[in-house]
Amino acid sequence: MSKLGSLGARLHRGEVGYDFVGKRKIWYGVSILITITAILGLAVRGLNMGIEFQGGAVFTTPKHMTTSVASAESFAEDASGHDAIVQKLGDGSLRIQIAGIDTDKSDAIKDKLATDLKVDSENINADLVGPSWGDQIANKAWQGLAIFMVLVVIYLAIAFEWRMAVAALVALIHDITITTGIYALVGFEVTPGTVIGLLTILGYSLYDTVVVFDSLKEQTKDITKQTRWTFSDVANRSINSTLMRSINTTVVALLPVGGLLFIGGGILGAGMLNDISLSLFVGLAAGAYSSIFIATPLVADLKEREPQMKALKKRVLAKRAQAASEEEQAEARGADLLHDEEPEDAAPAVVGPRNQPASRNRGRGRPSGKRAR
């Protein structure tokens, strides 16, 4: 078995573990700091809403255009008076997106672009999106998100309990805030694909949270009938037992999404992949973080406010204090026994040579070789 697999097995059996719940104030502080940064990004820079939400027009030129992207952006901005996003497609055509313009001005913009690009205006395809349709799409997206949240809370309240539903809702809001804040800071365009990505990562985050909650629910059955573990202790064991599973599924999910974002959107230049891949990449990482560091510790906080759990914690801590006291007394008795085994009337240690030469002792007080009279 590999070292990682061995570690996962030991975590699952409870032989080793990390105190996630005990250090929850650190994780709360980190999440608050990240959330504040995301909110500031939203307030200062705002979201770069796509044409589907703002309304506007998308012009597609003929194939094999020799005009550079930078030149096409300059032409589009001069013709419309608005910022333009230009992408070069695989067949050599240009996709020119201009948001926030009136649809009745699209013909004039199209003719001006045809003149600047030196092509026939009939060969430029124009797709128009009205602002009312964009508002409708935005409202539908918010409605879908709200319905998703309500259904999540109802399901978790029925399957588990309301405290877990509240913790999961807080974790989901945490994930949405961080993901949208990063979109604002990076400046990527928000499209319907972004909304789809958000709903996807919320479902993934919920799945990861439910896995931990299910383990916690099973391990806390009849928890008040014992005095060995508090609810926080069991919650921490639940996190550790599912930790390797959460890490493995997150890494496996992030690898293909990272390929879309960094290789497809970054290296290959497929910018249209960025809108959904960024939301997936950030959301998957944030969802795994919130499941481990936010949702379960928050459930432990809420549960230990109950009178039964308070009483359980008091009994467990009292038993641990008693066990520690008995251990100290046993150590003290052991030390006393060792001290009593030493003989009290032992002769003192002799310093120096024990026997002196006989000639030196006999020669004192009388002449040598003569007998006293």
Coordinates of C-alpha atoms in Angstrom, one line a residue:
M1 CA 0.0 0.0 0.0
S2 CA 1.3 3.5 -0.9
K3 CA 2.1 6.0 1.9
L4 CA -0.9 8.1 0.9
G5 CA -3.2 5.1 1.0
S6 CA -1.8 4.0 4.3
L7 CA -2.3 7.5 5.7
G8 CA -5.9 7.5 4.4
A9 CA -6.6 4.2 6.1
R10 CA -5.1 5.4 9.4
L11 CA -7.2 8.6 9.2
H12 CA -10.3 6.6 8.6
R13 CA -9.6 4.3 11.6
G14 CA -8.9 7.3 13.8
E15 CA -5.3 6.3 14.5
V16 CA -4.1 9.7 13.4
G17 CA -5.8 13.0 12.8
Y18 CA -5.7 16.8 12.8
D19 CA -7.7 19.0 15.1
F20 CA -9.8 20.8 12.5
V21 CA -12.7 21.6 14.8
G22 CA -10.5 22.7 17.7
K23 CA -8.8 25.3 15.5
R24 CA -12.0 26.5 13.9
K25 CA -11.5 30.1 14.9
I26 CA -8.4 30.2 12.6
W27 CA -10.4 28.9 9.7
Y28 CA -13.3 31.3 10.4
G29 CA -10.8 34.1 10.3
V30 CA -9.2 33.0 7.0
S31 CA -12.7 32.7 5.4
I32 CA -13.8 36.1 6.7
L33 CA -10.6 37.7 5.3
I34 CA -11.1 36.0 1.9
T35 CA -14.8 37.0 1.8
I36 CA -14.1 40.6 2.6
T37 CA -11.5 40.7 -0.2
A38 CA -14.1 39.3 -2.6
I39 CA -16.8 41.8 -1.5
L40 CA -14.3 44.7 -1.9
G41 CA -13.5 43.4 -5.4
L42 CA -17.3 43.3 -6.3
A43 CA -17.8 46.8 -4.9
V44 CA -14.8 48.4 -6.5
R45 CA -14.6 46.7 -9.9
G46 CA -17.9 45.0 -10.3
L47 CA -18.7 42.2 -12.6
N48 CA -18.0 42.2 -16.3
M49 CA -21.4 41.1 -17.5
G50 CA -21.6 39.5 -20.9
I51 CA -23.8 40.5 -23.8
E52 CA -26.4 38.0 -22.8
F53 CA -27.2 40.1 -19.7
Q54 CA -26.5 43.6 -21.0
G55 CA -27.8 43.3 -24.5
G56 CA -25.8 44.3 -27.6
A57 CA -24.6 42.7 -30.8
V58 CA -22.1 40.1 -32.0
F59 CA -20.6 40.5 -35.5
T60 CA -18.9 37.6 -37.2
T61 CA -16.7 38.4 -40.2
P62 CA -15.9 36.2 -43.2
K63 CA -13.2 33.6 -43.0
H64 CA -9.4 34.1 -43.4
M65 CA -9.3 37.7 -42.2
T66 CA -5.8 39.3 -42.2
T67 CA -6.8 42.1 -39.8
S68 CA -5.3 41.7 -36.3
V69 CA -7.4 41.4 -33.2
A70 CA -6.0 44.7 -31.8
S71 CA -6.9 46.6 -35.0
A72 CA -10.4 45.0 -35.1
E73 CA -11.0 46.1 -31.5
S74 CA -10.0 49.7 -32.4
F75 CA -12.4 49.7 -35.4
A76 CA -15.3 48.3 -33.3
E77 CA -14.8 50.8 -30.5
D78 CA -14.6 53.7 -33.0
A79 CA -17.8 52.5 -34.8
S80 CA -19.9 51.9 -31.6
G81 CA -18.4 54.1 -28.9
H82 CA -18.4 51.1 -26.6
D83 CA -15.8 48.6 -25.5
A84 CA -15.5 45.6 -27.7
I85 CA -14.2 42.1 -27.3
V86 CA -12.7 40.5 -30.3
Q87 CA -11.7 36.9 -30.7
K88 CA -10.1 35.2 -33.7
L89 CA -11.8 31.9 -34.4
G90 CA -10.2 28.7 -35.8
D91 CA -11.2 29.4 -39.4
G92 CA -9.7 32.8 -39.4
S93 CA -12.9 34.8 -38.9
L94 CA -13.3 37.4 -36.2
R95 CA -16.0 37.4 -33.6
I96 CA -16.6 41.0 -32.5
Q97 CA -18.8 41.4 -29.4
I98 CA -20.1 44.9 -28.4
A99 CA -22.3 45.1 -25.3
G100 CA -24.7 47.8 -24.2
I101 CA -25.6 49.2 -27.7
D102 CA -29.1 49.7 -29.0
T103 CA -30.2 47.2 -31.6
D104 CA -31.4 49.9 -34.0
K105 CA -27.8 51.1 -34.3
S106 CA -26.5 47.8 -35.3
D107 CA -26.8 48.4 -39.0
A108 CA -24.8 51.6 -38.9
I109 CA -22.1 49.9 -36.8
K110 CA -22.1 46.9 -39.2
D111 CA -21.6 49.2 -42.2
K112 CA -18.8 51.1 -40.5
L113 CA -17.0 47.8 -39.6
A114 CA -17.3 46.6 -43.1
T115 CA -15.7 49.7 -44.4
D116 CA -12.8 49.6 -41.9
L117 CA -12.2 45.9 -42.4
K118 CA -12.5 46.2 -46.2
V119 CA -15.2 43.5 -46.6
D120 CA -18.7 43.5 -47.9
S121 CA -21.3 44.4 -45.2
E122 CA -23.4 41.5 -46.5
N123 CA -20.7 39.1 -45.5
I124 CA -20.8 40.2 -41.9
N125 CA -23.2 38.2 -39.7
A126 CA -24.9 40.2 -36.9
D127 CA -26.6 38.5 -33.9
L128 CA -28.6 41.0 -31.8
V129 CA -29.5 40.7 -28.1
G130 CA -32.0 43.1 -26.7
P131 CA -31.5 44.5 -23.2
S132 CA -34.9 43.3 -22.0
W133 CA -34.0 39.7 -23.0
G134 CA -30.7 40.2 -21.1
D135 CA -32.6 41.3 -18.0
Q136 CA -34.9 38.4 -18.3
I137 CA -32.0 36.0 -18.5
A138 CA -30.4 37.6 -15.4
N139 CA -33.6 37.3 -13.4
K140 CA -34.0 33.7 -14.4
A141 CA -30.5 33.0 -13.2
W142 CA -31.1 34.6 -9.8
Q143 CA -34.4 32.7 -9.5
G144 CA -32.7 29.4 -10.3
L145 CA -30.0 30.1 -7.7
A146 CA -32.6 31.0 -5.0
I147 CA -34.7 27.9 -5.8
F148 CA -31.6 25.8 -5.5
M149 CA -30.7 27.2 -2.1
V150 CA -34.3 26.7 -0.8
L151 CA -34.4 23.1 -1.9
V152 CA -31.0 22.4 -0.4
V153 CA -32.1 23.8 3.0
I154 CA -35.3 21.8 2.9
Y155 CA -33.5 18.5 2.0
L156 CA -30.8 18.8 4.6
A157 CA -33.3 19.8 7.3
I158 CA -35.3 16.6 6.5
A159 CA -32.4 14.2 5.9
F160 CA -30.3 15.5 8.8
E161 CA -31.4 18.5 11.0
W162 CA -31.8 22.2 10.7
R163 CA -28.3 23.0 12.2
M164 CA -26.7 21.0 9.4
A165 CA -28.9 22.8 6.8
V166 CA -27.8 26.2 8.2
A167 CA -24.1 25.2 8.1
A168 CA -24.4 23.9 4.5
L169 CA -26.2 27.1 3.5
V170 CA -23.5 29.3 5.0
A171 CA -20.8 27.2 3.2
L172 CA -22.7 27.6 -0.1
I173 CA -22.9 31.4 0.3
H174 CA -19.3 31.4 1.2
D175 CA -18.4 29.6 -2.1
I176 CA -20.6 31.8 -4.2
T177 CA -19.2 35.0 -2.7
I178 CA -15.6 33.9 -3.2
T179 CA -16.2 32.8 -6.8
T180 CA -18.0 36.0 -7.9
G181 CA -15.4 38.1 -6.1
I182 CA -12.6 36.4 -8.1
Y183 CA -14.5 37.0 -11.3
A184 CA -14.7 40.7 -10.4
L185 CA -10.9 40.9 -9.5
V186 CA -9.8 38.9 -12.7
G187 CA -12.3 40.7 -15.0
F188 CA -13.5 37.6 -16.8
E189 CA -16.8 38.0 -18.6
V190 CA -20.0 36.7 -16.8
T191 CA -22.1 34.6 -19.2
P192 CA -24.8 32.0 -18.9
G193 CA -22.0 29.5 -18.9
T194 CA -20.8 31.1 -15.7
V195 CA -24.2 30.6 -14.1
I196 CA -24.1 27.0 -15.1
G197 CA -20.6 26.6 -13.6
L198 CA -21.8 28.2 -10.3
L199 CA -24.7 25.8 -10.1
T200 CA -22.4 22.9 -10.9
I201 CA -19.9 23.7 -8.2
L202 CA -22.7 24.3 -5.6
G203 CA -23.9 20.8 -6.3
Y204 CA -20.4 19.5 -5.9
S205 CA -19.8 21.4 -2.7
L206 CA -23.1 20.2 -1.3
Y207 CA -22.1 16.6 -2.1
D208 CA -18.8 16.9 -0.3
T209 CA -20.6 18.4 2.7
V210 CA -23.2 15.7 2.8
V211 CA -20.6 13.0 2.8
V212 CA -19.1 14.5 6.0
F213 CA -22.5 15.1 7.6
D214 CA -23.6 11.5 6.9
S215 CA -20.5 10.2 8.7
L216 CA -21.1 12.6 11.5
K217 CA -24.8 11.6 11.9
E218 CA -23.8 7.9 12.1
Q219 CA -21.0 8.4 14.6
T220 CA -23.1 10.6 16.9
K221 CA -25.9 8.1 17.5
D222 CA -26.4 7.7 21.3
I223 CA -23.5 10.0 21.9
T224 CA -25.0 11.2 25.2
K225 CA -24.8 7.7 26.6
Q226 CA -21.0 7.7 26.8
T227 CA -18.5 10.0 28.5
R228 CA -15.4 9.5 26.3
W229 CA -16.0 11.9 23.4
T230 CA -17.6 15.4 23.0
F231 CA -19.6 16.3 19.9
S232 CA -16.6 18.3 18.7
D233 CA -14.4 15.3 19.1
V234 CA -16.7 13.1 17.0
A235 CA -17.1 15.9 14.4
N236 CA -13.3 16.1 14.1
R237 CA -13.1 12.3 13.6
S238 CA -15.7 12.5 10.9
I239 CA -13.7 15.1 9.0
N240 CA -10.5 13.1 9.3
S241 CA -12.2 9.8 8.3
T242 CA -13.4 11.4 5.0
L243 CA -10.4 13.7 4.5
M244 CA -8.6 11.7 1.9
R245 CA -11.8 11.1 0.0
S246 CA -12.4 14.8 -0.2
I247 CA -8.9 15.5 -1.3
N248 CA -8.8 12.8 -3.9
T249 CA -12.2 13.8 -5.5
T250 CA -11.3 17.5 -5.5
V251 CA -7.9 16.9 -7.2
V252 CA -9.4 14.5 -9.8
A253 CA -12.1 17.1 -10.5
L254 CA -9.7 20.1 -10.7
L255 CA -7.3 18.4 -13.2
P256 CA -9.6 18.5 -16.3
V257 CA -11.1 21.9 -15.3
G258 CA -7.6 23.2 -14.9
G259 CA -6.8 21.9 -18.4
L260 CA -9.8 23.9 -19.8
L261 CA -8.8 27.0 -17.9
F262 CA -5.0 27.1 -18.3
I263 CA -4.5 25.2 -21.5
G264 CA -7.7 25.7 -23.4
G265 CA -8.3 29.3 -22.4
G266 CA -4.8 30.4 -21.7
I267 CA -2.4 28.6 -24.1
L268 CA -4.7 27.8 -27.0
G269 CA -6.6 31.0 -26.7
A270 CA -10.1 29.6 -26.5
G271 CA -11.4 32.5 -24.5
M272 CA -15.0 31.3 -24.5
L273 CA -13.9 28.5 -22.2
N274 CA -12.9 30.9 -19.5
D275 CA -16.4 31.9 -18.4
I276 CA -17.3 28.4 -17.2
S277 CA -13.9 27.0 -16.4
L278 CA -12.9 29.7 -14.0
S279 CA -16.1 29.3 -12.0
L280 CA -15.6 25.6 -11.9
F281 CA -12.0 25.8 -10.9
V282 CA -12.4 28.4 -8.1
G283 CA -15.7 26.9 -7.0
L284 CA -14.4 23.3 -6.7
A285 CA -11.5 24.4 -4.5
A286 CA -13.7 26.7 -2.4
G287 CA -16.3 24.0 -2.0
A288 CA -13.8 21.4 -0.7
Y289 CA -12.4 24.1 1.7
S290 CA -15.8 25.0 3.0
S291 CA -16.9 21.4 3.5
I292 CA -13.9 20.7 5.7
F293 CA -13.1 24.0 7.4
I294 CA -16.5 25.8 7.6
A295 CA -19.6 23.5 7.5
T296 CA -18.6 20.8 10.0
P297 CA -17.0 23.1 12.6
L298 CA -20.0 25.3 12.4
V299 CA -22.3 22.3 13.0
A300 CA -20.2 21.5 16.1
D301 CA -20.6 25.1 17.3
L302 CA -24.3 25.0 16.9
K303 CA -24.8 21.5 18.4
E304 CA -22.7 22.3 21.5
R305 CA -25.1 25.1 22.4
E306 CA -27.7 22.5 23.2
P307 CA -28.2 21.7 26.9
Q308 CA -27.6 17.9 26.3
M309 CA -24.3 18.5 24.5
K310 CA -23.2 21.1 27.1
A311 CA -23.9 18.5 29.9
L312 CA -22.0 15.8 27.8
K313 CA -19.0 18.1 27.4
K314 CA -19.0 18.9 31.1
R315 CA -19.0 15.1 32.0
V316 CA -16.3 14.3 29.4
L317 CA -14.0 17.1 30.6
A318 CA -14.6 16.1 34.3
K319 CA -13.7 12.5 33.5
R320 CA -10.6 13.5 31.7
A321 CA -9.5 15.8 34.6
Q322 CA -10.1 12.9 37.0
A323 CA -8.1 10.5 34.8
A324 CA -5.2 13.0 34.6
S325 CA -5.3 13.5 38.4
E326 CA -5.2 9.7 39.0
E327 CA -2.3 9.4 36.6
E328 CA -0.3 12.1 38.5
Q329 CA -1.0 10.4 41.8
A330 CA 0.1 7.1 40.4
E331 CA 3.3 8.7 39.2
A332 CA 3.9 10.3 42.6
R333 CA 3.3 6.9 44.4
G334 CA 5.8 5.3 42.1
A335 CA 8.4 7.9 42.9
D336 CA 7.8 7.4 46.6
L337 CA 8.2 3.6 46.3
L338 CA 11.5 4.1 44.6
H339 CA 12.7 6.4 47.3
D340 CA 11.6 4.0 50.1
E341 CA 13.6 1.1 48.6
E342 CA 16.9 2.9 49.3
P343 CA 18.6 1.7 52.7
E344 CA 18.5 4.5 55.3
D345 CA 21.6 3.2 57.4
A346 CA 24.0 2.7 54.5
A347 CA 27.6 3.6 55.3
P348 CA 28.8 6.8 53.8
A349 CA 31.0 6.7 50.8
V350 CA 34.7 6.5 51.6
V351 CA 36.8 9.1 49.8
G352 CA 40.4 8.3 49.1
P353 CA 42.4 5.0 49.5
R354 CA 40.9 2.6 52.1
N355 CA 44.2 0.9 53.2
Q356 CA 47.3 2.7 54.3
P357 CA 50.7 1.0 54.2
A358 CA 51.4 -1.0 57.4
S359 CA 55.0 0.3 57.9
R360 CA 53.7 3.9 58.2
N361 CA 51.2 2.9 60.9
R362 CA 53.6 0.8 63.1
G363 CA 56.5 3.3 63.0
R364 CA 54.7 6.1 64.9
G365 CA 55.6 6.7 68.6
R366 CA 58.5 4.1 69.1
P367 CA 62.0 3.5 67.6
S368 CA 62.1 1.0 64.9
G369 CA 63.4 -2.4 65.9
K370 CA 63.3 -1.7 69.7
R371 CA 60.8 -3.0 72.2
A372 CA 59.3 -0.8 74.8
R373 CA 60.1 -1.3 78.4

